[in-house]
């Protein structure tokens, strides 16, 4: 999890971001996790693909949720500007802090992971 400031409010989210030009989805997951947590991440499974429409702005968000291994931490690496810290929280604590989650997709990803949803990465084509 990352604790990030969004419009002056502290929220909890999974590392997330956008694709850069000519970047694969897997490369983006690895890069965004490194930038936001200072952890190297090795994706192993796709948990799900989610669509959410922001209730106030009307913007549509698509989220790809991955599971994998955090393999190495670089404590001297600065995090992205809006990220305050990376957090390791048990599921029960995440569930109890739903009001602090960036969107309902955060909890849905964890629920699907806990339910055993796992898809091979080779279903993604570049």
PDB file of N, CA, C and O in Angstrom, residues 14 41 43-50 63-68 105-121 123-124:
ATOM      1  N   UNK A  14      -3.034   1.235  -3.828  1.00  0.00           N
ATOM      2  CA  UNK A  14      -1.946   0.396  -4.301  1.00  0.00           C
ATOM      3  C   UNK A  14      -1.083   1.260  -5.208  1.00  0.00           C
ATOM      4  O   UNK A  14      -1.573   2.262  -5.726  1.00  0.00           O
ATOM      5  N   UNK A  41       9.706  -4.913  -7.782  1.00  0.00           N
ATOM      6  CA  UNK A  41       8.535  -5.781  -7.790  1.00  0.00           C
ATOM      7  C   UNK A  41       8.616  -6.734  -8.961  1.00  0.00           C
ATOM      8  O   UNK A  41       8.905  -6.336 -10.089  1.00  0.00           O
ATOM      9  N   UNK A  43       6.116  -9.025 -10.844  1.00  0.00           N
ATOM     10  CA  UNK A  43       4.729  -9.468 -10.987  1.00  0.00           C
ATOM     11  C   UNK A  43       4.652 -10.952 -11.331  1.00  0.00           C
ATOM     12  O   UNK A  43       5.454 -11.460 -12.114  1.00  0.00           O
ATOM     13  N   UNK A  44       3.678 -11.628 -10.715  1.00  0.00           N
ATOM     14  CA  UNK A  44       3.503 -13.069 -10.942  1.00  0.00           C
ATOM     15  C   UNK A  44       2.129 -13.413 -11.505  1.00  0.00           C
ATOM     16  O   UNK A  44       1.999 -14.386 -12.242  1.00  0.00           O
ATOM     17  N   UNK A  45       1.112 -12.650 -11.135  1.00  0.00           N
ATOM     18  CA  UNK A  45      -0.258 -12.932 -11.588  1.00  0.00           C
ATOM     19  C   UNK A  45      -1.029 -11.635 -11.795  1.00  0.00           C
ATOM     20  O   UNK A  45      -0.772 -10.637 -11.116  1.00  0.00           O
ATOM     21  N   UNK A  46      -1.984 -11.694 -12.678  1.00  0.00           N
ATOM     22  CA  UNK A  46      -2.990 -10.659 -12.810  1.00  0.00           C
ATOM     23  C   UNK A  46      -4.158 -11.079 -11.912  1.00  0.00           C
ATOM     24  O   UNK A  46      -4.635 -12.211 -11.997  1.00  0.00           O
ATOM     25  N   UNK A  47      -4.597 -10.192 -11.051  1.00  0.00           N
ATOM     26  CA  UNK A  47      -5.722 -10.499 -10.154  1.00  0.00           C
ATOM     27  C   UNK A  47      -7.042 -10.154 -10.828  1.00  0.00           C
ATOM     28  O   UNK A  47      -8.025 -10.863 -10.697  1.00  0.00           O
ATOM     29  N   UNK A  48      -7.072  -9.059 -11.557  1.00  0.00           N
ATOM     30  CA  UNK A  48      -8.302  -8.678 -12.248  1.00  0.00           C
ATOM     31  C   UNK A  48      -8.130  -7.379 -12.997  1.00  0.00           C
ATOM     32  O   UNK A  48      -7.140  -6.671 -12.844  1.00  0.00           O
ATOM     33  N   UNK A  49      -9.126  -7.084 -13.812  1.00  0.00           N
ATOM     34  CA  UNK A  49      -9.206  -5.827 -14.550  1.00  0.00           C
ATOM     35  C   UNK A  49     -10.513  -5.178 -14.125  1.00  0.00           C
ATOM     36  O   UNK A  49     -11.569  -5.807 -14.173  1.00  0.00           O
ATOM     37  N   UNK A  50     -10.436  -3.918 -13.715  1.00  0.00           N
ATOM     38  CA  UNK A  50     -11.565  -3.248 -13.070  1.00  0.00           C
ATOM     39  C   UNK A  50     -11.885  -1.933 -13.761  1.00  0.00           C
ATOM     40  O   UNK A  50     -10.998  -1.241 -14.229  1.00  0.00           O
ATOM     41  N   UNK A  63      -8.345  -0.233 -14.010  1.00  0.00           N
ATOM     42  CA  UNK A  63      -7.251  -0.684 -13.146  1.00  0.00           C
ATOM     43  C   UNK A  63      -6.935  -2.137 -13.455  1.00  0.00           C
ATOM     44  O   UNK A  63      -7.827  -2.968 -13.540  1.00  0.00           O
ATOM     45  N   UNK A  64      -5.656  -2.414 -13.620  1.00  0.00           N
ATOM     46  CA  UNK A  64      -5.149  -3.770 -13.715  1.00  0.00           C
ATOM     47  C   UNK A  64      -4.462  -4.039 -12.395  1.00  0.00           C
ATOM     48  O   UNK A  64      -3.539  -3.315 -12.016  1.00  0.00           O
ATOM     49  N   UNK A  65      -4.905  -5.064 -11.688  1.00  0.00           N
ATOM     50  CA  UNK A  65      -4.327  -5.379 -10.386  1.00  0.00           C
ATOM     51  C   UNK A  65      -3.451  -6.629 -10.507  1.00  0.00           C
ATOM     52  O   UNK A  65      -3.883  -7.643 -11.062  1.00  0.00           O
ATOM     53  N   UNK A  66      -2.235  -6.528  -9.972  1.00  0.00           N
ATOM     54  CA  UNK A  66      -1.259  -7.618 -10.040  1.00  0.00           C
ATOM     55  C   UNK A  66      -0.860  -8.054  -8.646  1.00  0.00           C
ATOM     56  O   UNK A  66      -0.873  -7.264  -7.706  1.00  0.00           O
ATOM     57  N   UNK A  67      -0.451  -9.305  -8.547  1.00  0.00           N
ATOM     58  CA  UNK A  67       0.215  -9.786  -7.334  1.00  0.00           C
ATOM     59  C   UNK A  67       1.604 -10.261  -7.743  1.00  0.00           C
ATOM     60  O   UNK A  67       1.863 -10.540  -8.913  1.00  0.00           O
ATOM     61  N   UNK A  68       2.474 -10.322  -6.762  1.00  0.00           N
ATOM     62  CA  UNK A  68       3.842 -10.753  -7.040  1.00  0.00           C
ATOM     63  C   UNK A  68       4.698 -10.613  -5.803  1.00  0.00           C
ATOM     64  O   UNK A  68       4.181 -10.569  -4.683  1.00  0.00           O
ATOM     65  N   UNK A 105     -12.017   0.438  -5.768  1.00  0.00           N
ATOM     66  CA  UNK A 105     -11.235  -0.582  -6.462  1.00  0.00           C
ATOM     67  C   UNK A 105     -10.119  -1.132  -5.581  1.00  0.00           C
ATOM     68  O   UNK A 105      -9.713  -2.286  -5.737  1.00  0.00           O
ATOM     69  N   UNK A 106      -9.611  -0.327  -4.659  1.00  0.00           N
ATOM     70  CA  UNK A 106      -8.523  -0.775  -3.776  1.00  0.00           C
ATOM     71  C   UNK A 106      -8.979  -1.998  -2.986  1.00  0.00           C
ATOM     72  O   UNK A 106      -8.323  -3.039  -2.989  1.00  0.00           O
ATOM     73  N   UNK A 107     -10.122  -1.893  -2.329  1.00  0.00           N
ATOM     74  CA  UNK A 107     -10.629  -3.015  -1.533  1.00  0.00           C
ATOM     75  C   UNK A 107     -11.044  -4.179  -2.426  1.00  0.00           C
ATOM     76  O   UNK A 107     -10.789  -5.337  -2.096  1.00  0.00           O
ATOM     77  N   UNK A 108     -11.653  -3.876  -3.587  1.00  0.00           N
ATOM     78  CA  UNK A 108     -12.067  -4.952  -4.493  1.00  0.00           C
ATOM     79  C   UNK A 108     -10.881  -5.799  -4.933  1.00  0.00           C
ATOM     80  O   UNK A 108     -10.967  -7.026  -5.005  1.00  0.00           O
ATOM     81  N   UNK A 109      -9.745  -5.161  -5.209  1.00  0.00           N
ATOM     82  CA  UNK A 109      -8.537  -5.906  -5.589  1.00  0.00           C
ATOM     83  C   UNK A 109      -8.109  -6.855  -4.468  1.00  0.00           C
ATOM     84  O   UNK A 109      -7.768  -8.009  -4.726  1.00  0.00           O
ATOM     85  N   UNK A 110      -8.126  -6.369  -3.243  1.00  0.00           N
ATOM     86  CA  UNK A 110      -7.748  -7.229  -2.116  1.00  0.00           C
ATOM     87  C   UNK A 110      -8.750  -8.361  -1.929  1.00  0.00           C
ATOM     88  O   UNK A 110      -8.361  -9.501  -1.652  1.00  0.00           O
ATOM     89  N   UNK A 111     -10.027  -8.075  -2.056  1.00  0.00           N
ATOM     90  CA  UNK A 111     -11.041  -9.120  -1.909  1.00  0.00           C
ATOM     91  C   UNK A 111     -10.866 -10.203  -2.964  1.00  0.00           C
ATOM     92  O   UNK A 111     -10.965 -11.398  -2.658  1.00  0.00           O
ATOM     93  N   UNK A 112     -10.581  -9.807  -4.188  1.00  0.00           N
ATOM     94  CA  UNK A 112     -10.375 -10.791  -5.245  1.00  0.00           C
ATOM     95  C   UNK A 112      -9.106 -11.602  -5.002  1.00  0.00           C
ATOM     96  O   UNK A 112      -9.080 -12.816  -5.238  1.00  0.00           O
ATOM     97  N   UNK A 113      -8.060 -10.952  -4.520  1.00  0.00           N
ATOM     98  CA  UNK A 113      -6.835 -11.672  -4.174  1.00  0.00           C
ATOM     99  C   UNK A 113      -7.114 -12.697  -3.068  1.00  0.00           C
ATOM    100  O   UNK A 113      -6.713 -13.856  -3.173  1.00  0.00           O
ATOM    101  N   UNK A 114      -7.822 -12.264  -2.028  1.00  0.00           N
ATOM    102  CA  UNK A 114      -8.146 -13.162  -0.912  1.00  0.00           C
ATOM    103  C   UNK A 114      -9.045 -14.321  -1.374  1.00  0.00           C
ATOM    104  O   UNK A 114      -8.983 -15.406  -0.812  1.00  0.00           O
ATOM    105  N   UNK A 115      -9.856 -14.089  -2.400  1.00  0.00           N
ATOM    106  CA  UNK A 115     -10.738 -15.132  -2.934  1.00  0.00           C
ATOM    107  C   UNK A 115      -9.999 -16.096  -3.862  1.00  0.00           C
ATOM    108  O   UNK A 115     -10.592 -17.044  -4.367  1.00  0.00           O
ATOM    109  N   UNK A 116      -8.714 -15.840  -4.104  1.00  0.00           N
ATOM    110  CA  UNK A 116      -7.915 -16.755  -4.912  1.00  0.00           C
ATOM    111  C   UNK A 116      -7.872 -16.446  -6.396  1.00  0.00           C
ATOM    112  O   UNK A 116      -7.415 -17.274  -7.188  1.00  0.00           O
ATOM    113  N   UNK A 117      -8.335 -15.283  -6.806  1.00  0.00           N
ATOM    114  CA  UNK A 117      -8.287 -14.927  -8.229  1.00  0.00           C
ATOM    115  C   UNK A 117      -6.828 -14.782  -8.663  1.00  0.00           C
ATOM    116  O   UNK A 117      -6.081 -13.993  -8.092  1.00  0.00           O
ATOM    117  N   UNK A 118      -6.433 -15.538  -9.667  1.00  0.00           N
ATOM    118  CA  UNK A 118      -5.073 -15.470 -10.212  1.00  0.00           C
ATOM    119  C   UNK A 118      -5.145 -15.811 -11.696  1.00  0.00           C
ATOM    120  O   UNK A 118      -5.689 -16.851 -12.069  1.00  0.00           O
ATOM    121  N   UNK A 119      -4.619 -14.934 -12.532  1.00  0.00           N
ATOM    122  CA  UNK A 119      -4.584 -15.180 -13.965  1.00  0.00           C
ATOM    123  C   UNK A 119      -3.141 -15.071 -14.435  1.00  0.00           C
ATOM    124  O   UNK A 119      -2.380 -14.231 -13.953  1.00  0.00           O
ATOM    125  N   UNK A 120      -2.748 -15.916 -15.389  1.00  0.00           N
ATOM    126  CA  UNK A 120      -1.347 -15.876 -15.850  1.00  0.00           C
ATOM    127  C   UNK A 120      -1.055 -14.580 -16.597  1.00  0.00           C
ATOM    128  O   UNK A 120      -1.914 -14.026 -17.284  1.00  0.00           O
ATOM    129  N   UNK A 121       0.160 -14.115 -16.452  1.00  0.00           N
ATOM    130  CA  UNK A 121       0.565 -12.871 -17.105  1.00  0.00           C
ATOM    131  C   UNK A 121       0.580 -12.980 -18.624  1.00  0.00           C
ATOM    132  O   UNK A 121       0.456 -11.971 -19.312  1.00  0.00           O
ATOM    133  N   UNK A 123      -1.658 -13.767 -20.519  1.00  0.00           N
ATOM    134  CA  UNK A 123      -2.905 -13.357 -21.178  1.00  0.00           C
ATOM    135  C   UNK A 123      -2.801 -11.903 -21.656  1.00  0.00           C
ATOM    136  O   UNK A 123      -3.616 -11.451 -22.431  1.00  0.00           O
ATOM    137  N   UNK A 124      -1.765 -11.192 -21.189  1.00  0.00           N
ATOM    138  CA  UNK A 124      -1.547  -9.800 -21.613  1.00  0.00           C
ATOM    139  C   UNK A 124      -0.625  -9.800 -22.820  1.00  0.00           C
ATOM    140  O   UNK A 124       0.431 -10.417 -22.805  1.00  0.00           O
TER     141      UNK A 124
END
